[in-house]
Amino acid sequence: MSGLSDHWAGLSPVAQQFWIAVLKVAVIFNVLLGLFSFMTYAERRLLAFMQFRLGPNRTGPFGVLQPIADGIKLFFKEEVIPEGANRWVFVAAPAVAVVAAFLSIAVVPYGGPGLFQIADLEVGILYLFAISSLGVYAIVMAGWAANNKFTMLGGLRSAAQMFSYELALGLSWVGLIMLAGSFRIQDIVTAQKGGLGLLNWFCVVQFPAFIVYLIAATAEVNRTPFDLPEAETELVAGFHTEYSSMRFALLQMAEYVNMITVAAVGTSLFLGGWLSPLPLLPDSPLWFFVKFGLLLFFFIWLRGTLPRFRYDQLMHFGWKVLVPVATLWILVTAGLVTAGVPGFRR
Amino acid sequence: MLPPYVPILILGGAALSFALITLLASSLLGKPRPTPAKSAIYECGVPAVGTARERFPIKFYLVCMIFILLDVDAAFLYPWALIFRELGMFGFIEMLVFVGLLGGGFVYAWKTGALDW
């Protein structure tokens, strides 16, 4: 053991930082994988309870081993490539989806500066804005490659939907940048610190932006009530109709990781990240996970509650309601900051 | 100092290798045994008619173009919001003009029905 610590002390600072980064990535990657499989179970179980059913409860105690059983089953399933499909694009799409989904979690801080973040980028929020649009490639690729009319329509719908709501998503962040005066996510979290605890959070100060973010984020990750790309009643399963085996699992995984990311980003930007909700309690990464868990539950709850939008309603809502509201709110925030209203001054 | 993007590259590499290993393992474990019926395109049970690579509604292109225009504008708003405090009143009025021009284009698109589905 002492040999290892001697070796560690002998490394250059850059090499030490490199190995710390590798370790952080390894931990966060595995936590995400675990969280993904747990979410598949939690969602089925919670939805079942909301619909007076039991859900998966046979594999292991309370059915918690269900994700493992599903994983094993999917590994041994036969892989089908439909005739007329573009093989390479068809196979590449799930990999693209997974990489794009995992990349955005890198800038989310789940604790104070230092260890609790993979990369503390100075342009954190711009990075999020850029990476969040990568996911649409995978869906369009998957939809186009299969040579199936349902997947084609699902892919197109998804692209148009993500475009429409990404705009509102990006605009909802502008007010936060104004108030925090920084692109760094860590700075945006600490800008929400104040004597009033949770009343200082941006979900209160920037309430309209928070609502726009929640709606746009739900649409961005294709969750009910915006799950038009895979509307079962009209498009069979949308862009992943022709997928089977682990390719299907990877697409599902990308979807869940995207939901996890959106919840983590919302926690950091609007719910004060790792800050404590009450002025007297200490700040800690635990708070991050509590709020994050609540947001994840909120997404499942939405799915159990709301019916699906019609496609024209969805596009109208995105363009004619969310984008104008977000833009107007930017102007209002700018006016309030210029006028020096308390709470908007910092 | 380690460049801040190196950890992101490591994460991307981890995700990519995970995806590739999974795809490889799955293709080794579940051998494809295609039959004509199995590899037929799924169209609710009836034989597929024609190809899916057909023309599709022009609305999708319109939405794309409006998105690109407005998204670039959103990207312009970011640096402005960053130094908004230092710009003061001047920055506020500048931005009103900018958003006003943008809003004009948006209203035009709205009135001509480009946003109708």
Tab-separated table of C-alpha atoms in Angstrom:
chain	number	residue	atom	x	y	z
A	1	MET	CA	0.000	0.000	0.000
A	2	SER	CA	2.869	2.378	0.813
A	3	GLY	CA	4.319	1.598	-2.581
A	4	LEU	CA	1.175	2.932	-4.173
A	5	SER	CA	1.170	6.178	-2.172
A	6	ASP	CA	4.874	6.679	-2.940
A	7	HIS	CA	4.115	6.185	-6.589
A	8	TRP	CA	1.212	8.653	-6.322
A	9	ALA	CA	3.412	11.303	-4.656
A	10	GLY	CA	5.979	10.854	-7.416
A	11	LEU	CA	3.462	11.704	-10.149
A	12	SER	CA	3.336	15.180	-11.631
A	13	PRO	CA	0.327	17.354	-10.601
A	14	VAL	CA	-1.193	17.042	-14.078
A	15	ALA	CA	-0.965	13.258	-13.948
A	16	GLN	CA	-2.549	13.272	-10.480
A	17	GLN	CA	-5.403	15.429	-11.716
A	18	PHE	CA	-5.805	13.103	-14.681
A	19	TRP	CA	-6.165	10.029	-12.493
A	20	ILE	CA	-8.556	11.846	-10.158
A	21	ALA	CA	-10.647	12.739	-13.215
A	22	VAL	CA	-10.636	9.098	-14.349
A	23	LEU	CA	-11.765	8.038	-10.888
A	24	LYS	CA	-14.533	10.648	-10.816
A	25	VAL	CA	-15.760	9.576	-14.250
A	26	ALA	CA	-15.715	5.923	-13.185
A	27	VAL	CA	-17.771	6.655	-10.072
A	28	ILE	CA	-20.300	8.952	-11.766
A	29	PHE	CA	-20.653	6.673	-14.780
A	30	ASN	CA	-21.454	3.698	-12.593
A	31	VAL	CA	-23.816	5.714	-10.417
A	32	LEU	CA	-25.637	6.780	-13.573
A	33	LEU	CA	-25.881	3.198	-14.806
A	34	GLY	CA	-27.262	2.129	-11.449
A	35	LEU	CA	-29.661	5.038	-11.364
A	36	PHE	CA	-30.845	4.222	-14.881
A	37	SER	CA	-31.702	0.654	-14.006
A	38	PHE	CA	-33.317	1.740	-10.768
A	39	MET	CA	-35.372	4.348	-12.631
A	40	THR	CA	-36.765	1.753	-15.039
A	41	TYR	CA	-37.962	-0.209	-12.005
A	42	ALA	CA	-39.134	2.830	-10.024
A	43	GLU	CA	-41.084	4.211	-12.953
A	44	ARG	CA	-42.936	0.962	-13.643
A	45	ARG	CA	-43.636	0.435	-9.984
A	46	LEU	CA	-44.811	3.997	-9.268
A	47	LEU	CA	-46.939	4.140	-12.405
A	48	ALA	CA	-48.495	0.847	-11.385
A	49	PHE	CA	-49.379	2.213	-7.948
A	50	MET	CA	-50.870	5.322	-9.500
A	51	GLN	CA	-53.055	3.087	-11.675
A	52	PHE	CA	-54.052	0.702	-8.837
A	53	ARG	CA	-51.849	-2.100	-10.160
A	54	LEU	CA	-48.887	-3.826	-8.548
A	55	GLY	CA	-46.207	-3.561	-11.228
A	56	PRO	CA	-43.161	-5.866	-11.352
A	57	ASN	CA	-43.019	-7.565	-7.928
A	58	ARG	CA	-41.845	-11.131	-8.637
A	59	THR	CA	-38.082	-10.834	-9.222
A	60	GLY	CA	-36.348	-10.511	-5.879
A	61	PRO	CA	-37.775	-8.656	-2.859
A	62	PHE	CA	-40.466	-6.224	-4.061
A	63	GLY	CA	-39.271	-6.888	-7.614
A	64	VAL	CA	-36.096	-4.812	-7.281
A	65	LEU	CA	-34.117	-7.307	-9.358
A	66	GLN	CA	-36.393	-6.718	-12.340
A	67	PRO	CA	-33.895	-4.419	-14.193
A	68	ILE	CA	-31.209	-7.140	-13.989
A	69	ALA	CA	-33.594	-9.760	-15.340
A	70	ASP	CA	-34.560	-7.385	-18.152
A	71	GLY	CA	-30.906	-6.701	-18.945
A	72	ILE	CA	-30.032	-10.405	-19.151
A	73	LYS	CA	-33.051	-11.092	-21.307
A	74	LEU	CA	-32.221	-8.267	-23.708
A	75	PHE	CA	-28.591	-9.395	-24.042
A	76	PHE	CA	-29.698	-12.802	-25.277
A	77	LYS	CA	-32.378	-11.529	-27.623
A	78	GLU	CA	-31.912	-11.908	-31.346
A	79	GLU	CA	-30.837	-8.784	-33.208
A	80	VAL	CA	-33.029	-8.034	-36.189
A	81	ILE	CA	-32.072	-5.594	-38.908
A	82	PRO	CA	-35.067	-4.991	-41.173
A	83	GLU	CA	-34.588	-5.413	-44.909
A	84	GLY	CA	-33.831	-2.213	-46.779
A	85	ALA	CA	-32.392	-0.616	-43.642
A	86	ASN	CA	-29.146	1.281	-43.755
A	87	ARG	CA	-27.092	-1.099	-41.599
A	88	TRP	CA	-24.392	1.268	-40.367
A	89	VAL	CA	-26.658	4.144	-39.460
A	90	PHE	CA	-29.091	1.694	-37.872
A	91	VAL	CA	-26.416	0.224	-35.617
A	92	ALA	CA	-24.655	3.532	-34.919
A	93	ALA	CA	-27.768	5.398	-33.748
A	94	PRO	CA	-27.973	3.774	-30.269
A	95	ALA	CA	-24.276	4.443	-29.627
A	96	VAL	CA	-24.678	8.094	-30.648
A	97	ALA	CA	-27.707	8.385	-28.386
A	98	VAL	CA	-25.853	7.016	-25.364
A	99	VAL	CA	-22.751	9.191	-25.837
A	100	ALA	CA	-24.828	12.345	-26.322
A	101	ALA	CA	-26.913	11.526	-23.259
A	102	PHE	CA	-23.940	10.955	-20.973
A	103	LEU	CA	-21.959	14.021	-22.057
A	104	SER	CA	-24.218	16.685	-20.574
A	105	ILE	CA	-24.064	15.393	-16.999
A	106	ALA	CA	-20.353	16.362	-16.883
A	107	VAL	CA	-20.902	19.992	-15.892
A	108	VAL	CA	-23.559	19.433	-13.214
A	109	PRO	CA	-22.198	20.093	-9.703
A	110	TYR	CA	-23.684	17.928	-6.972
A	111	GLY	CA	-21.627	19.506	-4.223
A	112	GLY	CA	-19.320	22.415	-3.503
A	113	PRO	CA	-16.392	23.343	-5.784
A	114	GLY	CA	-13.679	20.762	-6.275
A	115	LEU	CA	-14.394	17.062	-6.133
A	116	PHE	CA	-18.132	17.069	-6.759
A	117	GLN	CA	-18.193	17.774	-10.482
A	118	ILE	CA	-16.547	16.149	-13.488
A	119	ALA	CA	-15.653	19.404	-15.252
A	120	ASP	CA	-16.139	22.909	-13.863
A	121	LEU	CA	-16.283	24.636	-17.247
A	122	GLU	CA	-16.297	28.426	-17.454
A	123	VAL	CA	-18.829	28.157	-20.271
A	124	GLY	CA	-20.865	25.489	-18.488
A	125	ILE	CA	-24.278	26.733	-19.526
A	126	LEU	CA	-23.247	27.227	-23.171
A	127	TYR	CA	-21.874	23.694	-23.121
A	128	LEU	CA	-25.226	22.400	-21.871
A	129	PHE	CA	-27.028	24.366	-24.583
A	130	ALA	CA	-24.765	22.827	-27.235
A	131	ILE	CA	-24.793	19.221	-26.009
A	132	SER	CA	-28.534	19.121	-25.382
A	133	SER	CA	-29.110	19.445	-29.125
A	134	LEU	CA	-26.906	16.436	-29.970
A	135	GLY	CA	-29.480	13.889	-28.865
A	136	VAL	CA	-31.748	14.690	-31.789
A	137	TYR	CA	-29.169	13.263	-34.239
A	138	ALA	CA	-29.524	9.805	-32.789
A	139	ILE	CA	-33.307	9.911	-33.027
A	140	VAL	CA	-33.313	11.152	-36.612
A	141	MET	CA	-30.688	8.552	-37.539
A	142	ALA	CA	-32.673	5.763	-35.898
A	143	GLY	CA	-35.879	6.916	-37.521
A	144	TRP	CA	-34.456	7.285	-40.993
A	145	ALA	CA	-32.238	4.194	-41.093
A	146	ALA	CA	-34.921	1.587	-40.413
A	147	ASN	CA	-36.760	2.252	-43.682
A	148	ASN	CA	-40.052	2.013	-41.862
A	149	LYS	CA	-42.785	4.609	-42.202
A	150	PHE	CA	-43.583	4.670	-38.501
A	151	THR	CA	-39.980	5.219	-37.490
A	152	MET	CA	-39.517	7.847	-40.180
A	153	LEU	CA	-42.494	9.829	-38.915
A	154	GLY	CA	-41.413	9.367	-35.319
A	155	GLY	CA	-37.921	10.648	-36.103
A	156	LEU	CA	-39.205	13.691	-37.987
A	157	ARG	CA	-41.715	14.559	-35.307
A	158	SER	CA	-39.097	14.218	-32.660
A	159	ALA	CA	-36.686	16.506	-34.504
A	160	ALA	CA	-39.318	19.216	-34.965
A	161	GLN	CA	-40.438	18.893	-31.351
A	162	MET	CA	-36.941	19.100	-29.933
A	163	PHE	CA	-36.123	22.123	-32.080
A	164	SER	CA	-39.244	23.929	-30.945
A	165	TYR	CA	-38.715	23.331	-27.269
A	166	GLU	CA	-34.976	23.736	-27.231
A	167	LEU	CA	-35.408	27.368	-28.086
A	168	ALA	CA	-37.612	27.934	-25.037
A	169	LEU	CA	-35.181	25.887	-22.952
A	170	GLY	CA	-32.240	28.080	-23.985
A	171	LEU	CA	-34.190	31.291	-23.458
A	172	SER	CA	-35.274	30.260	-19.966
A	173	TRP	CA	-31.600	30.289	-18.879
A	174	VAL	CA	-30.834	33.860	-19.989
A	175	GLY	CA	-32.363	35.422	-16.862
A	176	LEU	CA	-30.187	33.219	-14.647
A	177	ILE	CA	-27.045	34.318	-16.467
A	178	MET	CA	-28.087	37.943	-15.929
A	179	LEU	CA	-28.586	37.455	-12.204
A	180	ALA	CA	-25.532	35.285	-11.603
A	181	GLY	CA	-23.241	37.154	-14.011
A	182	SER	CA	-21.529	33.921	-15.014
A	183	PHE	CA	-21.789	30.939	-17.362
A	184	ARG	CA	-20.269	28.618	-14.765
A	185	ILE	CA	-22.896	26.298	-13.256
A	186	GLN	CA	-21.154	26.393	-9.882
A	187	ASP	CA	-21.476	30.215	-9.832
A	188	ILE	CA	-25.143	30.003	-10.731
A	189	VAL	CA	-25.681	27.648	-7.784
A	190	THR	CA	-23.830	29.914	-5.337
A	191	ALA	CA	-25.679	32.971	-6.678
A	192	GLN	CA	-28.803	31.421	-5.149
A	193	LYS	CA	-27.289	31.530	-1.673
A	194	GLY	CA	-28.771	34.086	0.688
A	195	GLY	CA	-30.277	34.729	4.080
A	196	LEU	CA	-33.710	33.492	3.084
A	197	GLY	CA	-32.854	29.897	2.199
A	198	LEU	CA	-35.169	28.552	-0.446
A	199	LEU	CA	-36.743	31.940	-1.141
A	200	ASN	CA	-33.445	32.962	-2.749
A	201	TRP	CA	-33.546	30.125	-5.256
A	202	PHE	CA	-34.113	30.952	-8.874
A	203	CYS	CA	-37.313	28.895	-8.956
A	204	VAL	CA	-38.801	31.712	-6.847
A	205	VAL	CA	-36.927	34.716	-8.234
A	206	GLN	CA	-37.239	33.458	-11.818
A	207	PHE	CA	-40.562	31.688	-11.426
A	208	PRO	CA	-41.803	32.062	-15.059
A	209	ALA	CA	-38.429	30.884	-16.364
A	210	PHE	CA	-38.639	27.877	-14.041
A	211	ILE	CA	-42.048	26.911	-15.406
A	212	VAL	CA	-40.817	27.352	-18.990
A	213	TYR	CA	-37.800	25.208	-18.159
A	214	LEU	CA	-39.887	22.418	-16.635
A	215	ILE	CA	-42.221	22.253	-19.631
A	216	ALA	CA	-39.501	22.588	-22.245
A	217	ALA	CA	-37.325	20.025	-20.493
A	218	THR	CA	-40.161	17.507	-20.377
A	219	ALA	CA	-40.660	18.001	-24.103
A	220	GLU	CA	-36.934	17.891	-24.791
A	221	VAL	CA	-36.592	14.419	-23.270
A	222	ASN	CA	-39.793	13.172	-24.961
A	223	ARG	CA	-41.646	12.399	-21.754
A	224	THR	CA	-45.418	12.303	-21.379
A	225	PRO	CA	-47.367	14.559	-22.070
A	226	PHE	CA	-44.925	15.287	-24.908
A	227	ASP	CA	-44.047	11.719	-25.914
A	228	LEU	CA	-45.325	12.246	-29.454
A	229	PRO	CA	-42.256	10.668	-31.130
A	230	GLU	CA	-43.233	7.286	-29.730
A	231	ALA	CA	-46.970	7.723	-29.455
A	232	GLU	CA	-48.020	4.068	-29.245
A	233	THR	CA	-51.542	4.693	-30.422
A	234	GLU	CA	-50.489	6.239	-33.726
A	235	LEU	CA	-46.870	5.298	-34.436
A	236	VAL	CA	-46.495	1.793	-32.886
A	237	ALA	CA	-43.313	2.774	-31.000
A	238	GLY	CA	-42.099	5.720	-33.046
A	239	PHE	CA	-38.428	5.928	-33.907
A	240	HIS	CA	-37.477	2.682	-32.158
A	241	THR	CA	-40.170	0.442	-33.675
A	242	GLU	CA	-37.646	-1.756	-35.512
A	243	TYR	CA	-35.083	-1.999	-32.718
A	244	SER	CA	-34.597	-5.131	-30.676
A	245	SER	CA	-32.161	-6.588	-28.175
A	246	MET	CA	-29.477	-4.346	-26.622
A	247	ARG	CA	-29.834	-1.758	-29.350
A	248	PHE	CA	-33.304	-1.090	-28.046
A	249	ALA	CA	-31.971	-1.090	-24.486
A	250	LEU	CA	-29.335	1.507	-25.363
A	251	LEU	CA	-31.965	3.808	-26.846
A	252	GLN	CA	-34.068	3.399	-23.712
A	253	MET	CA	-31.017	4.074	-21.606
A	254	ALA	CA	-30.260	7.288	-23.478
A	255	GLU	CA	-33.813	8.389	-22.815
A	256	TYR	CA	-33.587	7.741	-19.075
A	257	VAL	CA	-30.138	9.313	-18.799
A	258	ASN	CA	-31.521	12.381	-20.559
A	259	MET	CA	-34.311	12.561	-18.012
A	260	ILE	CA	-31.776	12.217	-15.196
A	261	THR	CA	-29.667	14.992	-16.743
A	262	VAL	CA	-32.600	17.333	-17.151
A	263	ALA	CA	-33.573	16.781	-13.515
A	264	ALA	CA	-29.985	17.350	-12.349
A	265	VAL	CA	-29.638	20.513	-14.434
A	266	GLY	CA	-32.973	21.832	-13.176
A	267	THR	CA	-31.881	21.129	-9.597
A	268	SER	CA	-28.660	23.079	-10.077
A	269	LEU	CA	-30.020	26.018	-12.008
A	270	PHE	CA	-33.373	26.594	-10.357
A	271	LEU	CA	-33.574	24.656	-7.094
A	272	GLY	CA	-30.310	25.801	-5.569
A	273	GLY	CA	-28.294	22.647	-6.290
A	274	TRP	CA	-26.479	21.566	-3.132
A	275	LEU	CA	-27.638	24.577	-1.068
A	276	SER	CA	-29.780	23.966	1.980
A	277	PRO	CA	-33.439	25.052	1.817
A	278	LEU	CA	-33.426	26.532	5.333
A	279	PRO	CA	-31.006	29.272	6.389
A	280	LEU	CA	-29.736	27.465	9.505
A	281	LEU	CA	-28.988	24.024	8.060
A	282	PRO	CA	-25.586	23.333	6.458
A	283	ASP	CA	-25.218	23.047	2.666
A	284	SER	CA	-24.405	19.540	1.530
A	285	PRO	CA	-24.504	17.253	-1.512
A	286	LEU	CA	-27.353	15.454	0.269
A	287	TRP	CA	-29.666	18.358	-0.516
A	288	PHE	CA	-28.805	17.984	-4.183
A	289	PHE	CA	-29.900	14.368	-4.184
A	290	VAL	CA	-33.114	15.117	-2.275
A	291	LYS	CA	-34.225	17.806	-4.766
A	292	PHE	CA	-33.023	15.720	-7.685
A	293	GLY	CA	-35.064	12.760	-6.479
A	294	LEU	CA	-38.138	14.954	-6.103
A	295	LEU	CA	-37.768	16.226	-9.675
A	296	LEU	CA	-37.396	12.680	-11.004
A	297	PHE	CA	-40.521	11.696	-9.110
A	298	PHE	CA	-42.250	14.723	-10.597
A	299	PHE	CA	-41.521	13.462	-14.132
A	300	ILE	CA	-42.986	10.039	-13.335
A	301	TRP	CA	-45.962	11.655	-11.643
A	302	LEU	CA	-46.611	13.723	-14.779
A	303	ARG	CA	-46.632	10.550	-16.825
A	304	GLY	CA	-49.155	8.994	-14.488
A	305	THR	CA	-51.392	12.060	-14.597
A	306	LEU	CA	-51.537	13.772	-17.966
A	307	PRO	CA	-52.758	12.516	-21.343
A	308	ARG	CA	-50.692	13.076	-24.488
A	309	PHE	CA	-50.837	16.303	-26.485
A	310	ARG	CA	-52.019	16.314	-30.059
A	311	TYR	CA	-49.171	17.155	-32.442
A	312	ASP	CA	-50.517	20.496	-33.654
A	313	GLN	CA	-51.263	21.538	-30.062
A	314	LEU	CA	-47.726	20.660	-29.133
A	315	MET	CA	-46.174	22.767	-31.873
A	316	HIS	CA	-48.513	25.677	-31.192
A	317	PHE	CA	-47.778	25.585	-27.514
A	318	GLY	CA	-44.024	25.550	-28.066
A	319	TRP	CA	-43.887	28.364	-30.590
A	320	LYS	CA	-46.825	30.563	-29.663
A	321	VAL	CA	-46.753	30.324	-25.891
A	322	LEU	CA	-43.405	29.217	-24.505
A	323	VAL	CA	-41.073	31.183	-26.804
A	324	PRO	CA	-42.910	34.532	-26.384
A	325	VAL	CA	-43.258	34.038	-22.624
A	326	ALA	CA	-39.568	33.223	-22.246
A	327	THR	CA	-38.527	36.226	-24.360
A	328	LEU	CA	-40.814	38.622	-22.493
A	329	TRP	CA	-39.533	37.348	-19.188
A	330	ILE	CA	-35.961	38.087	-20.287
A	331	LEU	CA	-36.981	41.682	-20.980
A	332	VAL	CA	-38.796	41.931	-17.633
A	333	THR	CA	-35.757	40.571	-15.805
A	334	ALA	CA	-33.478	42.969	-17.673
A	335	GLY	CA	-35.769	45.875	-16.745
A	336	LEU	CA	-35.898	44.870	-13.087
A	337	VAL	CA	-32.123	44.460	-12.911
A	338	THR	CA	-31.561	47.850	-14.564
A	339	ALA	CA	-34.027	49.471	-12.182
A	340	GLY	CA	-32.222	47.825	-9.272
A	341	VAL	CA	-35.227	46.104	-7.712
A	342	PRO	CA	-34.195	44.190	-4.552
A	343	GLY	CA	-33.707	40.503	-5.255
A	344	PHE	CA	-32.631	41.320	-8.786
A	345	ARG	CA	-29.645	43.379	-7.726
A	346	ARG	CA	-27.224	41.109	-5.914
B	1	MET	CA	-3.223	22.359	-14.685
B	2	LEU	CA	-5.241	19.740	-16.509
B	3	PRO	CA	-7.378	21.328	-19.264
B	4	PRO	CA	-11.024	21.252	-18.082
B	5	TYR	CA	-12.169	19.469	-21.224
B	6	VAL	CA	-10.031	16.367	-20.620
B	7	PRO	CA	-12.479	14.912	-18.027
B	8	ILE	CA	-15.310	15.434	-20.520
B	9	LEU	CA	-13.329	13.526	-23.147
B	10	ILE	CA	-12.769	10.739	-20.620
B	11	LEU	CA	-16.515	10.613	-19.907
B	12	GLY	CA	-17.306	10.569	-23.639
B	13	GLY	CA	-14.782	7.784	-24.148
B	14	ALA	CA	-16.300	5.798	-21.296
B	15	ALA	CA	-19.794	6.186	-22.729
B	16	LEU	CA	-18.664	5.276	-26.249
B	17	SER	CA	-16.742	2.193	-25.161
B	18	PHE	CA	-19.659	1.100	-22.989
B	19	ALA	CA	-22.016	1.413	-25.953
B	20	LEU	CA	-19.672	-0.414	-28.334
B	21	ILE	CA	-18.950	-3.252	-25.893
B	22	THR	CA	-22.667	-3.668	-25.206
B	23	LEU	CA	-23.497	-3.772	-28.903
B	24	LEU	CA	-20.698	-6.271	-29.553
B	25	ALA	CA	-21.616	-8.511	-26.610
B	26	SER	CA	-25.249	-8.499	-27.603
B	27	SER	CA	-24.484	-9.393	-31.206
B	28	LEU	CA	-22.281	-12.282	-30.012
B	29	LEU	CA	-24.865	-13.589	-27.525
B	30	GLY	CA	-27.973	-13.235	-29.630
B	31	LYS	CA	-27.123	-14.545	-33.086
B	32	PRO	CA	-29.428	-13.273	-35.826
B	33	ARG	CA	-31.287	-16.030	-37.678
B	34	PRO	CA	-33.156	-14.004	-40.274
B	35	THR	CA	-36.164	-15.350	-42.110
B	36	PRO	CA	-38.028	-13.367	-44.780
B	37	ALA	CA	-40.976	-12.809	-42.465
B	38	LYS	CA	-38.780	-11.763	-39.563
B	39	SER	CA	-36.756	-9.186	-41.436
B	40	ALA	CA	-39.782	-7.702	-43.141
B	41	ILE	CA	-40.564	-4.134	-42.177
B	42	TYR	CA	-43.176	-3.878	-39.449
B	43	GLU	CA	-46.342	-2.381	-40.834
B	44	CYS	CA	-48.989	-3.818	-38.498
B	45	GLY	CA	-48.951	-7.226	-40.137
B	46	VAL	CA	-49.764	-6.411	-43.740
B	47	PRO	CA	-46.989	-6.523	-46.390
B	48	ALA	CA	-45.173	-3.181	-46.587
B	49	VAL	CA	-46.040	-0.947	-49.520
B	50	GLY	CA	-43.247	1.061	-51.138
B	51	THR	CA	-40.369	2.607	-49.240
B	52	ALA	CA	-40.294	4.907	-46.237
B	53	ARG	CA	-37.783	7.273	-47.856
B	54	GLU	CA	-40.529	9.364	-49.380
B	55	ARG	CA	-41.155	13.070	-49.506
B	56	PHE	CA	-42.437	14.530	-46.262
B	57	PRO	CA	-44.309	17.748	-45.412
B	58	ILE	CA	-42.519	21.028	-46.019
B	59	LYS	CA	-43.572	22.249	-42.560
B	60	PHE	CA	-40.664	20.365	-41.044
B	61	TYR	CA	-38.219	22.397	-43.136
B	62	LEU	CA	-39.957	25.640	-42.156
B	63	VAL	CA	-39.740	24.828	-38.464
B	64	CYS	CA	-36.070	23.966	-38.937
B	65	MET	CA	-35.283	27.278	-40.593
B	66	ILE	CA	-37.132	29.376	-38.028
B	67	PHE	CA	-35.408	27.401	-35.323
B	68	ILE	CA	-31.959	28.117	-36.727
B	69	LEU	CA	-32.687	31.846	-36.982
B	70	LEU	CA	-34.055	32.172	-33.475
B	71	ASP	CA	-31.525	29.807	-31.936
B	72	VAL	CA	-28.642	31.901	-33.214
B	73	ASP	CA	-30.373	34.892	-31.662
B	74	ALA	CA	-30.688	33.063	-28.357
B	75	ALA	CA	-26.971	32.359	-28.538
B	76	PHE	CA	-26.437	36.117	-29.038
B	77	LEU	CA	-28.442	36.844	-25.903
B	78	TYR	CA	-26.087	34.748	-23.753
B	79	PRO	CA	-22.970	36.973	-23.878
B	80	TRP	CA	-25.185	40.034	-23.556
B	81	ALA	CA	-26.748	38.621	-20.387
B	82	LEU	CA	-23.273	37.874	-19.029
B	83	ILE	CA	-22.036	41.494	-19.117
B	84	PHE	CA	-25.470	43.052	-18.720
B	85	ARG	CA	-24.622	44.795	-15.434
B	86	GLU	CA	-21.568	46.530	-16.850
B	87	LEU	CA	-23.489	47.764	-19.897
B	88	GLY	CA	-26.180	49.399	-17.749
B	89	MET	CA	-28.914	51.428	-19.412
B	90	PHE	CA	-27.162	51.380	-22.799
B	91	GLY	CA	-27.148	47.585	-22.871
B	92	PHE	CA	-30.801	47.449	-21.880
B	93	ILE	CA	-31.905	49.736	-24.724
B	94	GLU	CA	-29.651	47.968	-27.219
B	95	MET	CA	-31.274	44.694	-26.276
B	96	LEU	CA	-34.767	46.147	-26.562
B	97	VAL	CA	-33.910	47.142	-30.138
B	98	PHE	CA	-32.451	43.706	-30.863
B	99	VAL	CA	-35.394	41.792	-29.408
B	100	GLY	CA	-37.752	44.233	-31.170
B	101	LEU	CA	-36.234	43.424	-34.571
B	102	LEU	CA	-36.327	39.748	-33.733
B	103	GLY	CA	-39.928	40.024	-32.561
B	104	GLY	CA	-40.812	41.688	-35.870
B	105	GLY	CA	-39.511	38.677	-37.763
B	106	PHE	CA	-41.265	36.334	-35.368
B	107	VAL	CA	-44.584	38.144	-35.792
B	108	TYR	CA	-44.113	38.016	-39.575
B	109	ALA	CA	-43.558	34.255	-39.446
B	110	TRP	CA	-46.589	33.916	-37.177
B	111	LYS	CA	-48.863	36.015	-39.434
B	112	THR	CA	-47.826	34.231	-42.631
B	113	GLY	CA	-48.767	30.950	-40.980
B	114	ALA	CA	-45.273	29.440	-40.822
B	115	LEU	CA	-45.960	28.428	-37.214
B	116	ASP	CA	-49.343	26.863	-37.953
B	117	TRP	CA	-49.332	23.129	-38.096
